[in-house]
PDB file of C-alpha atoms in Angstrom:
ATOM      1  CA  ASP A   1     -11.325  17.186 -10.313  1.00  0.00           C
ATOM      2  CA  ALA A   2     -13.602  14.954 -12.348  1.00  0.00           C
ATOM      3  CA  LYS A   3     -15.422  12.438 -10.160  1.00  0.00           C
ATOM      4  CA  THR A   4     -15.712   8.689 -10.452  1.00  0.00           C
ATOM      5  CA  THR A   5     -18.231   6.322  -8.889  1.00  0.00           C
ATOM      6  CA  GLN A   6     -17.382   2.750  -7.984  1.00  0.00           C
ATOM      7  CA  PRO A   7     -19.150   0.066  -5.941  1.00  0.00           C
ATOM      8  CA  ASN A   8     -17.815  -0.085  -2.390  1.00  0.00           C
ATOM      9  CA  SER A   9     -17.122  -3.794  -2.577  1.00  0.00           C
ATOM     10  CA  MET A  10     -17.227  -6.808  -4.881  1.00  0.00           C
ATOM     11  CA  GLU A  11     -16.619 -10.479  -4.429  1.00  0.00           C
ATOM     12  CA  SER A  12     -15.468 -13.110  -6.876  1.00  0.00           C
ATOM     13  CA  ASN A  13     -14.044 -16.602  -6.964  1.00  0.00           C
ATOM     14  CA  GLU A  14     -10.518 -17.636  -7.698  1.00  0.00           C
ATOM     15  CA  GLU A  15      -9.705 -18.343 -11.350  1.00  0.00           C
ATOM     16  CA  GLU A  16     -12.846 -16.576 -12.546  1.00  0.00           C
ATOM     17  CA  PRO A  17     -12.929 -13.282 -14.452  1.00  0.00           C
ATOM     18  CA  VAL A  18     -13.706 -10.104 -12.536  1.00  0.00           C
ATOM     19  CA  HIS A  19     -15.295  -7.011 -14.017  1.00  0.00           C
ATOM     20  CA  LEU A  20     -14.863  -3.874 -11.913  1.00  0.00           C
ATOM     21  CA  PRO A  21     -17.095  -1.009 -13.081  1.00  0.00           C
ATOM     22  CA  CYS A  22     -16.479   2.722 -12.872  1.00  0.00           C
ATOM     23  CA  ASN A  23     -18.790   5.568 -13.823  1.00  0.00           C
ATOM     24  CA  HIS A  24     -17.354   8.928 -14.805  1.00  0.00           C
ATOM     25  CA  SER A  25     -20.203  10.793 -16.447  1.00  0.00           C
ATOM     26  CA  THR A  26     -18.507  14.204 -16.163  1.00  0.00           C
ATOM     27  CA  ILE A  27     -15.320  13.108 -17.896  1.00  0.00           C
ATOM     28  CA  SER A  28     -13.783  15.671 -20.226  1.00  0.00           C
ATOM     29  CA  GLY A  29     -12.164  14.997 -23.576  1.00  0.00           C
ATOM     30  CA  THR A  30      -8.639  15.259 -22.207  1.00  0.00           C
ATOM     31  CA  ASP A  31      -9.106  13.093 -19.091  1.00  0.00           C
ATOM     32  CA  TYR A  32      -7.161   9.862 -18.981  1.00  0.00           C
ATOM     33  CA  ILE A  33      -8.759   6.938 -17.117  1.00  0.00           C
ATOM     34  CA  HIS A  34      -6.359   5.330 -14.682  1.00  0.00           C
ATOM     35  CA  TRP A  35      -6.716   2.286 -12.448  1.00  0.00           C
ATOM     36  CA  TYR A  36      -4.615   1.648  -9.407  1.00  0.00           C
ATOM     37  CA  ARG A  37      -4.880  -0.983  -6.727  1.00  0.00           C
ATOM     38  CA  GLN A  38      -3.697  -1.148  -3.156  1.00  0.00           C
ATOM     39  CA  LEU A  39      -2.915  -4.517  -1.662  1.00  0.00           C
ATOM     40  CA  PRO A  40      -3.036  -4.825   2.129  1.00  0.00           C
ATOM     41  CA  SER A  41      -0.187  -2.960   3.841  1.00  0.00           C
ATOM     42  CA  GLN A  42       1.307  -1.794   0.542  1.00  0.00           C
ATOM     43  CA  GLY A  43       1.417   1.387  -1.468  1.00  0.00           C
ATOM     44  CA  PRO A  44      -0.905   1.920  -4.433  1.00  0.00           C
ATOM     45  CA  GLU A  45       0.170   0.121  -7.579  1.00  0.00           C
ATOM     46  CA  TYR A  46      -0.472   1.247 -11.153  1.00  0.00           C
ATOM     47  CA  VAL A  47      -2.624  -1.241 -13.062  1.00  0.00           C
ATOM     48  CA  ILE A  48      -3.593   0.258 -16.409  1.00  0.00           C
ATOM     49  CA  HIS A  49      -4.716   3.452 -18.102  1.00  0.00           C
ATOM     50  CA  GLY A  50      -6.440   4.536 -21.288  1.00  0.00           C
ATOM     51  CA  LEU A  51      -7.953   7.489 -23.109  1.00  0.00           C
ATOM     52  CA  THR A  52     -10.459   6.268 -25.691  1.00  0.00           C
ATOM     53  CA  SER A  53      -9.538   2.791 -26.876  1.00  0.00           C
ATOM     54  CA  ASN A  54      -9.597  -0.457 -24.937  1.00  0.00           C
ATOM     55  CA  VAL A  55      -6.231  -1.384 -23.493  1.00  0.00           C
ATOM     56  CA  ASN A  56      -4.583  -4.645 -22.499  1.00  0.00           C
ATOM     57  CA  ASN A  57      -1.481  -5.313 -20.442  1.00  0.00           C
ATOM     58  CA  ARG A  58      -0.087  -8.225 -18.504  1.00  0.00           C
ATOM     59  CA  MET A  59      -2.120  -7.346 -15.417  1.00  0.00           C
ATOM     60  CA  ALA A  60      -5.556  -6.519 -16.792  1.00  0.00           C
ATOM     61  CA  SER A  61      -7.718  -5.130 -19.574  1.00  0.00           C
ATOM     62  CA  LEU A  62      -9.514  -1.808 -19.629  1.00  0.00           C
ATOM     63  CA  ALA A  63     -12.760  -1.521 -21.545  1.00  0.00           C
ATOM     64  CA  ILE A  64     -13.867   2.066 -22.174  1.00  0.00           C
ATOM     65  CA  ALA A  65     -17.421   2.874 -23.225  1.00  0.00           C
ATOM     66  CA  GLU A  66     -17.837   4.621 -26.552  1.00  0.00           C
ATOM     67  CA  ASP A  67     -19.098   7.805 -24.854  1.00  0.00           C
ATOM     68  CA  ARG A  68     -16.300   7.474 -22.258  1.00  0.00           C
ATOM     69  CA  LYS A  69     -18.734   7.941 -19.399  1.00  0.00           C
ATOM     70  CA  SER A  70     -17.904   4.575 -17.934  1.00  0.00           C
ATOM     71  CA  SER A  71     -15.151   2.004 -17.973  1.00  0.00           C
ATOM     72  CA  THR A  72     -14.536  -1.516 -16.721  1.00  0.00           C
ATOM     73  CA  LEU A  73     -11.365  -3.050 -15.394  1.00  0.00           C
ATOM     74  CA  ILE A  74     -11.193  -6.724 -16.289  1.00  0.00           C
ATOM     75  CA  LEU A  75      -9.082  -9.229 -14.420  1.00  0.00           C
ATOM     76  CA  HIS A  76      -9.205 -12.250 -16.677  1.00  0.00           C
ATOM     77  CA  ARG A  77      -8.469 -14.906 -14.116  1.00  0.00           C
ATOM     78  CA  ALA A  78      -8.487 -13.696 -10.543  1.00  0.00           C
ATOM     79  CA  THR A  79      -6.079 -15.093  -7.999  1.00  0.00           C
ATOM     80  CA  LEU A  80      -6.029 -14.640  -4.234  1.00  0.00           C
ATOM     81  CA  ARG A  81      -3.244 -12.103  -4.729  1.00  0.00           C
ATOM     82  CA  ASP A  82      -5.658  -9.853  -6.625  1.00  0.00           C
ATOM     83  CA  ALA A  83      -7.592  -9.120  -3.417  1.00  0.00           C
ATOM     84  CA  ALA A  84      -7.138  -5.378  -2.979  1.00  0.00           C
ATOM     85  CA  VAL A  85      -8.845  -1.999  -3.139  1.00  0.00           C
ATOM     86  CA  TYR A  86      -9.149  -0.902  -6.766  1.00  0.00           C
ATOM     87  CA  TYR A  87      -9.279   2.793  -7.599  1.00  0.00           C
ATOM     88  CA  CYS A  88     -10.591   4.313 -10.813  1.00  0.00           C
ATOM     89  CA  ILE A  89      -9.138   7.812 -11.249  1.00  0.00           C
ATOM     90  CA  LEU A  90      -9.351  10.485 -13.927  1.00  0.00           C
ATOM     91  CA  ILE A  91      -6.189  12.453 -14.688  1.00  0.00           C
ATOM     92  CA  GLU A  92      -6.395  15.602 -16.742  1.00  0.00           C
ATOM     93  CA  GLY A  93      -2.888  16.876 -16.274  1.00  0.00           C
ATOM     94  CA  ALA A  94      -3.437  18.540 -12.950  1.00  0.00           C
ATOM     95  CA  GLN A  95      -0.403  16.572 -11.857  1.00  0.00           C
ATOM     96  CA  LYS A  96      -2.112  14.843  -9.002  1.00  0.00           C
ATOM     97  CA  LEU A  97      -3.993  11.615  -8.477  1.00  0.00           C
ATOM     98  CA  VAL A  98      -7.199  12.169  -6.532  1.00  0.00           C
ATOM     99  CA  PHE A  99      -8.256   8.924  -4.890  1.00  0.00           C
ATOM    100  CA  GLY A 100     -11.880   8.089  -4.105  1.00  0.00           C
ATOM    101  CA  GLN A 101     -13.106   5.251  -1.905  1.00  0.00           C
ATOM    102  CA  GLY A 102     -12.377   2.570  -4.471  1.00  0.00           C
ATOM    103  CA  THR A 103     -13.804  -0.938  -4.683  1.00  0.00           C
ATOM    104  CA  ARG A 104     -12.685  -3.518  -2.169  1.00  0.00           C
ATOM    105  CA  LEU A 105     -12.320  -6.776  -4.097  1.00  0.00           C
ATOM    106  CA  THR A 106     -12.514 -10.032  -2.183  1.00  0.00           C
ATOM    107  CA  ILE A 107     -11.448 -13.252  -3.886  1.00  0.00           C
ATOM    108  CA  ASN A 108     -12.824 -16.507  -2.539  1.00  0.00           C
ATOM    109  CA  PRO A 109     -10.692 -19.649  -2.832  1.00  0.00           C
TER     110      PRO A 109
ATOM    111  CA  ASP B   1      16.052  -2.424  -8.307  1.00  0.00           C
ATOM    112  CA  THR B   2      14.307   0.561  -9.863  1.00  0.00           C
ATOM    113  CA  ALA B   3      11.848   1.872  -7.336  1.00  0.00           C
ATOM    114  CA  VAL B   4      10.594   4.539  -4.997  1.00  0.00           C
ATOM    115  CA  SER B   5      12.112   3.917  -1.598  1.00  0.00           C
ATOM    116  CA  GLN B   6      11.114   5.530   1.680  1.00  0.00           C
ATOM    117  CA  THR B   7      12.814   5.522   5.040  1.00  0.00           C
ATOM    118  CA  PRO B   8      12.010   4.738   7.721  1.00  0.00           C
ATOM    119  CA  LYS B   9       9.268   2.163   7.235  1.00  0.00           C
ATOM    120  CA  TYR B  10       7.996   2.641  10.770  1.00  0.00           C
ATOM    121  CA  LEU B  11       8.311   5.682  13.023  1.00  0.00           C
ATOM    122  CA  VAL B  12       7.000   5.904  16.579  1.00  0.00           C
ATOM    123  CA  THR B  13       7.518   9.195  18.348  1.00  0.00           C
ATOM    124  CA  GLN B  14       6.129  11.393  21.095  1.00  0.00           C
ATOM    125  CA  MET B  15       3.925  14.407  20.653  1.00  0.00           C
ATOM    126  CA  GLY B  16       5.861  17.606  20.163  1.00  0.00           C
ATOM    127  CA  ASN B  17       8.874  15.969  18.520  1.00  0.00           C
ATOM    128  CA  ASP B  18      10.229  16.854  15.080  1.00  0.00           C
ATOM    129  CA  LYS B  19      10.790  14.050  12.575  1.00  0.00           C
ATOM    130  CA  SER B  20      11.726  13.560   8.935  1.00  0.00           C
ATOM    131  CA  ILE B  21      10.808  10.978   6.317  1.00  0.00           C
ATOM    132  CA  LYS B  22      13.033  10.502   3.297  1.00  0.00           C
ATOM    133  CA  CYS B  23      12.128   9.438  -0.219  1.00  0.00           C
ATOM    134  CA  GLU B  24      14.283   8.584  -3.202  1.00  0.00           C
ATOM    135  CA  GLN B  25      13.414   7.421  -6.704  1.00  0.00           C
ATOM    136  CA  ASN B  26      15.754   6.035  -9.332  1.00  0.00           C
ATOM    137  CA  LEU B  27      13.227   5.917 -12.156  1.00  0.00           C
ATOM    138  CA  GLY B  28      14.411   9.148 -13.751  1.00  0.00           C
ATOM    139  CA  HIS B  29      11.032  10.782 -13.054  1.00  0.00           C
ATOM    140  CA  ASP B  30      10.858  14.537 -12.732  1.00  0.00           C
ATOM    141  CA  THR B  31       7.868  14.829 -10.410  1.00  0.00           C
ATOM    142  CA  MET B  32       7.506  13.562  -6.848  1.00  0.00           C
ATOM    143  CA  TYR B  33       4.624  13.558  -4.384  1.00  0.00           C
ATOM    144  CA  TRP B  34       3.703  13.016  -0.772  1.00  0.00           C
ATOM    145  CA  TYR B  35       0.369  11.375   0.025  1.00  0.00           C
ATOM    146  CA  LYS B  36      -1.193  10.754   3.438  1.00  0.00           C
ATOM    147  CA  GLN B  37      -3.437   7.789   4.210  1.00  0.00           C
ATOM    148  CA  ASP B  38      -5.359   8.161   7.457  1.00  0.00           C
ATOM    149  CA  SER B  39      -7.012   5.554   9.643  1.00  0.00           C
ATOM    150  CA  LYS B  40     -10.099   5.578   7.411  1.00  0.00           C
ATOM    151  CA  LYS B  41      -7.853   4.588   4.506  1.00  0.00           C
ATOM    152  CA  PHE B  42      -8.452   7.739   2.453  1.00  0.00           C
ATOM    153  CA  LEU B  43      -5.430   8.724   0.356  1.00  0.00           C
ATOM    154  CA  LYS B  44      -4.901  12.471   0.046  1.00  0.00           C
ATOM    155  CA  ILE B  45      -2.193  14.362  -1.761  1.00  0.00           C
ATOM    156  CA  MET B  46      -0.124  16.744   0.340  1.00  0.00           C
ATOM    157  CA  PHE B  47       2.648  18.082  -1.871  1.00  0.00           C
ATOM    158  CA  SER B  48       4.140  17.730  -5.317  1.00  0.00           C
ATOM    159  CA  TYR B  49       7.511  18.834  -6.670  1.00  0.00           C
ATOM    160  CA  ASN B  50       8.517  19.044 -10.307  1.00  0.00           C
ATOM    161  CA  ASN B  51      12.254  19.372 -10.907  1.00  0.00           C
ATOM    162  CA  LYS B  52      12.769  20.656  -7.360  1.00  0.00           C
ATOM    163  CA  GLU B  53       9.983  23.218  -7.696  1.00  0.00           C
ATOM    164  CA  LEU B  54       6.886  23.052  -5.485  1.00  0.00           C
ATOM    165  CA  ILE B  55       3.839  22.796  -7.740  1.00  0.00           C
ATOM    166  CA  ILE B  56       1.137  21.411  -5.467  1.00  0.00           C
ATOM    167  CA  ASN B  57       0.638  22.417  -1.862  1.00  0.00           C
ATOM    168  CA  GLU B  58      -2.695  21.213  -0.560  1.00  0.00           C
ATOM    169  CA  THR B  59      -4.191  22.488   2.672  1.00  0.00           C
ATOM    170  CA  VAL B  60      -1.571  21.110   5.007  1.00  0.00           C
ATOM    171  CA  PRO B  61      -0.475  22.615   8.363  1.00  0.00           C
ATOM    172  CA  ASN B  62       2.701  24.695   8.254  1.00  0.00           C
ATOM    173  CA  ARG B  63       4.287  22.129  10.525  1.00  0.00           C
ATOM    174  CA  PHE B  64       4.765  19.993   7.401  1.00  0.00           C
ATOM    175  CA  SER B  65       7.621  21.138   5.203  1.00  0.00           C
ATOM    176  CA  PRO B  66       8.746  19.262   2.115  1.00  0.00           C
ATOM    177  CA  LYS B  67      12.249  19.630   0.709  1.00  0.00           C
ATOM    178  CA  SER B  68      13.550  18.486  -2.638  1.00  0.00           C
ATOM    179  CA  PRO B  69      17.353  18.730  -2.904  1.00  0.00           C
ATOM    180  CA  ASP B  70      17.228  17.266  -6.414  1.00  0.00           C
ATOM    181  CA  LYS B  71      14.612  15.706  -8.639  1.00  0.00           C
ATOM    182  CA  ALA B  72      15.360  12.216  -7.315  1.00  0.00           C
ATOM    183  CA  HIS B  73      14.712  13.080  -3.670  1.00  0.00           C
ATOM    184  CA  LEU B  74      11.755  14.479  -1.767  1.00  0.00           C
ATOM    185  CA  ASN B  75      11.869  14.610   1.999  1.00  0.00           C
ATOM    186  CA  LEU B  76       9.121  15.487   4.449  1.00  0.00           C
ATOM    187  CA  HIS B  77       9.882  17.209   7.720  1.00  0.00           C
ATOM    188  CA  ILE B  78       7.220  17.469  10.394  1.00  0.00           C
ATOM    189  CA  ASN B  79       7.550  19.834  13.355  1.00  0.00           C
ATOM    190  CA  SER B  80       5.740  19.615  16.678  1.00  0.00           C
ATOM    191  CA  LEU B  81       4.080  16.300  15.936  1.00  0.00           C
ATOM    192  CA  GLU B  82       0.470  15.857  17.020  1.00  0.00           C
ATOM    193  CA  LEU B  83      -1.620  12.749  17.641  1.00  0.00           C
ATOM    194  CA  GLY B  84      -3.613  13.489  14.480  1.00  0.00           C
ATOM    195  CA  ASP B  85      -0.482  13.197  12.363  1.00  0.00           C
ATOM    196  CA  SER B  86      -0.515   9.456  12.900  1.00  0.00           C
ATOM    197  CA  ALA B  87      -1.005   7.937   9.452  1.00  0.00           C
ATOM    198  CA  VAL B  88       0.785   6.160   6.652  1.00  0.00           C
ATOM    199  CA  TYR B  89       2.719   8.526   4.403  1.00  0.00           C
ATOM    200  CA  PHE B  90       3.386   7.482   0.820  1.00  0.00           C
ATOM    201  CA  CYS B  91       5.909   8.960  -1.533  1.00  0.00           C
ATOM    202  CA  ALA B  92       5.303   8.667  -5.278  1.00  0.00           C
ATOM    203  CA  SER B  93       6.905   9.744  -8.516  1.00  0.00           C
ATOM    204  CA  SER B  94       5.845  10.214 -12.110  1.00  0.00           C
ATOM    205  CA  GLN B  95       7.094  11.649 -15.346  1.00  0.00           C
ATOM    206  CA  THR B  96       5.703  15.163 -15.680  1.00  0.00           C
ATOM    207  CA  ARG B  97       1.889  15.002 -15.726  1.00  0.00           C
ATOM    208  CA  GLY B  98       1.736  11.411 -14.618  1.00  0.00           C
ATOM    209  CA  ILE B  99      -0.411  10.438 -17.553  1.00  0.00           C
ATOM    210  CA  HIS B 100       1.534   7.228 -17.974  1.00  0.00           C
ATOM    211  CA  GLY B 101       1.404   6.222 -14.354  1.00  0.00           C
ATOM    212  CA  TYR B 102       2.698   6.908 -10.901  1.00  0.00           C
ATOM    213  CA  THR B 103       4.999   4.700  -8.871  1.00  0.00           C
ATOM    214  CA  PHE B 104       4.452   4.624  -5.127  1.00  0.00           C
ATOM    215  CA  GLY B 105       6.756   3.733  -2.296  1.00  0.00           C
ATOM    216  CA  SER B 106       5.774   1.172   0.310  1.00  0.00           C
ATOM    217  CA  GLY B 107       4.890   3.804   2.888  1.00  0.00           C
ATOM    218  CA  THR B 108       6.040   5.085   6.269  1.00  0.00           C
ATOM    219  CA  ARG B 109       3.749   4.301   9.157  1.00  0.00           C
ATOM    220  CA  LEU B 110       3.985   7.196  11.602  1.00  0.00           C
ATOM    221  CA  THR B 111       2.577   6.727  15.091  1.00  0.00           C
ATOM    222  CA  VAL B 112       2.515   9.674  17.458  1.00  0.00           C
ATOM    223  CA  VAL B 113       2.021   8.779  21.122  1.00  0.00           C
TER     224      VAL B 113
END
């Protein structure tokens, strides 16, 4: 499975944008980039995914580098409810999500 | 509500017992999964079924046996429970390769005493 690298933790303030980075230098042409998050005491939750182009949805935006070796999840205006562990995962069709350590995001009021 | 639902939410049992966890999804997905999250919070896949057929079977003790009576249900039976089986077990579902996202249940916290 293709690997991703994320910072262990990040901190931001409420109502400010948050940029969560992910490196995936060994990504292959058919790998999709997925982001999930896990709020305390809950199951993982799908956030967004993309292949080559930047993507926007109601939860977040995903910015994908031109060479696809890195991506950034953007929360435009963080709230306290966005405090969670965020996972960047590559899916190639192996029909399984392989979770890494993720980034623990803390939001300060 | 459309969702992945697991029962029970909490399960406390003694070593050596046999227990089952049930999972149901009403999203019309054709693939279902069991994941285990241990005390260090690592999430690892255990099994995956596609249309009732086992397609992923990671290195899991034989005491764990999944069963999928239909594509909307995936149950997990655990024999001879051990202390190390204590964890949170998550069920998930997706459409085929999961490229467009997985939906997870809220988890079953299993405690073996």
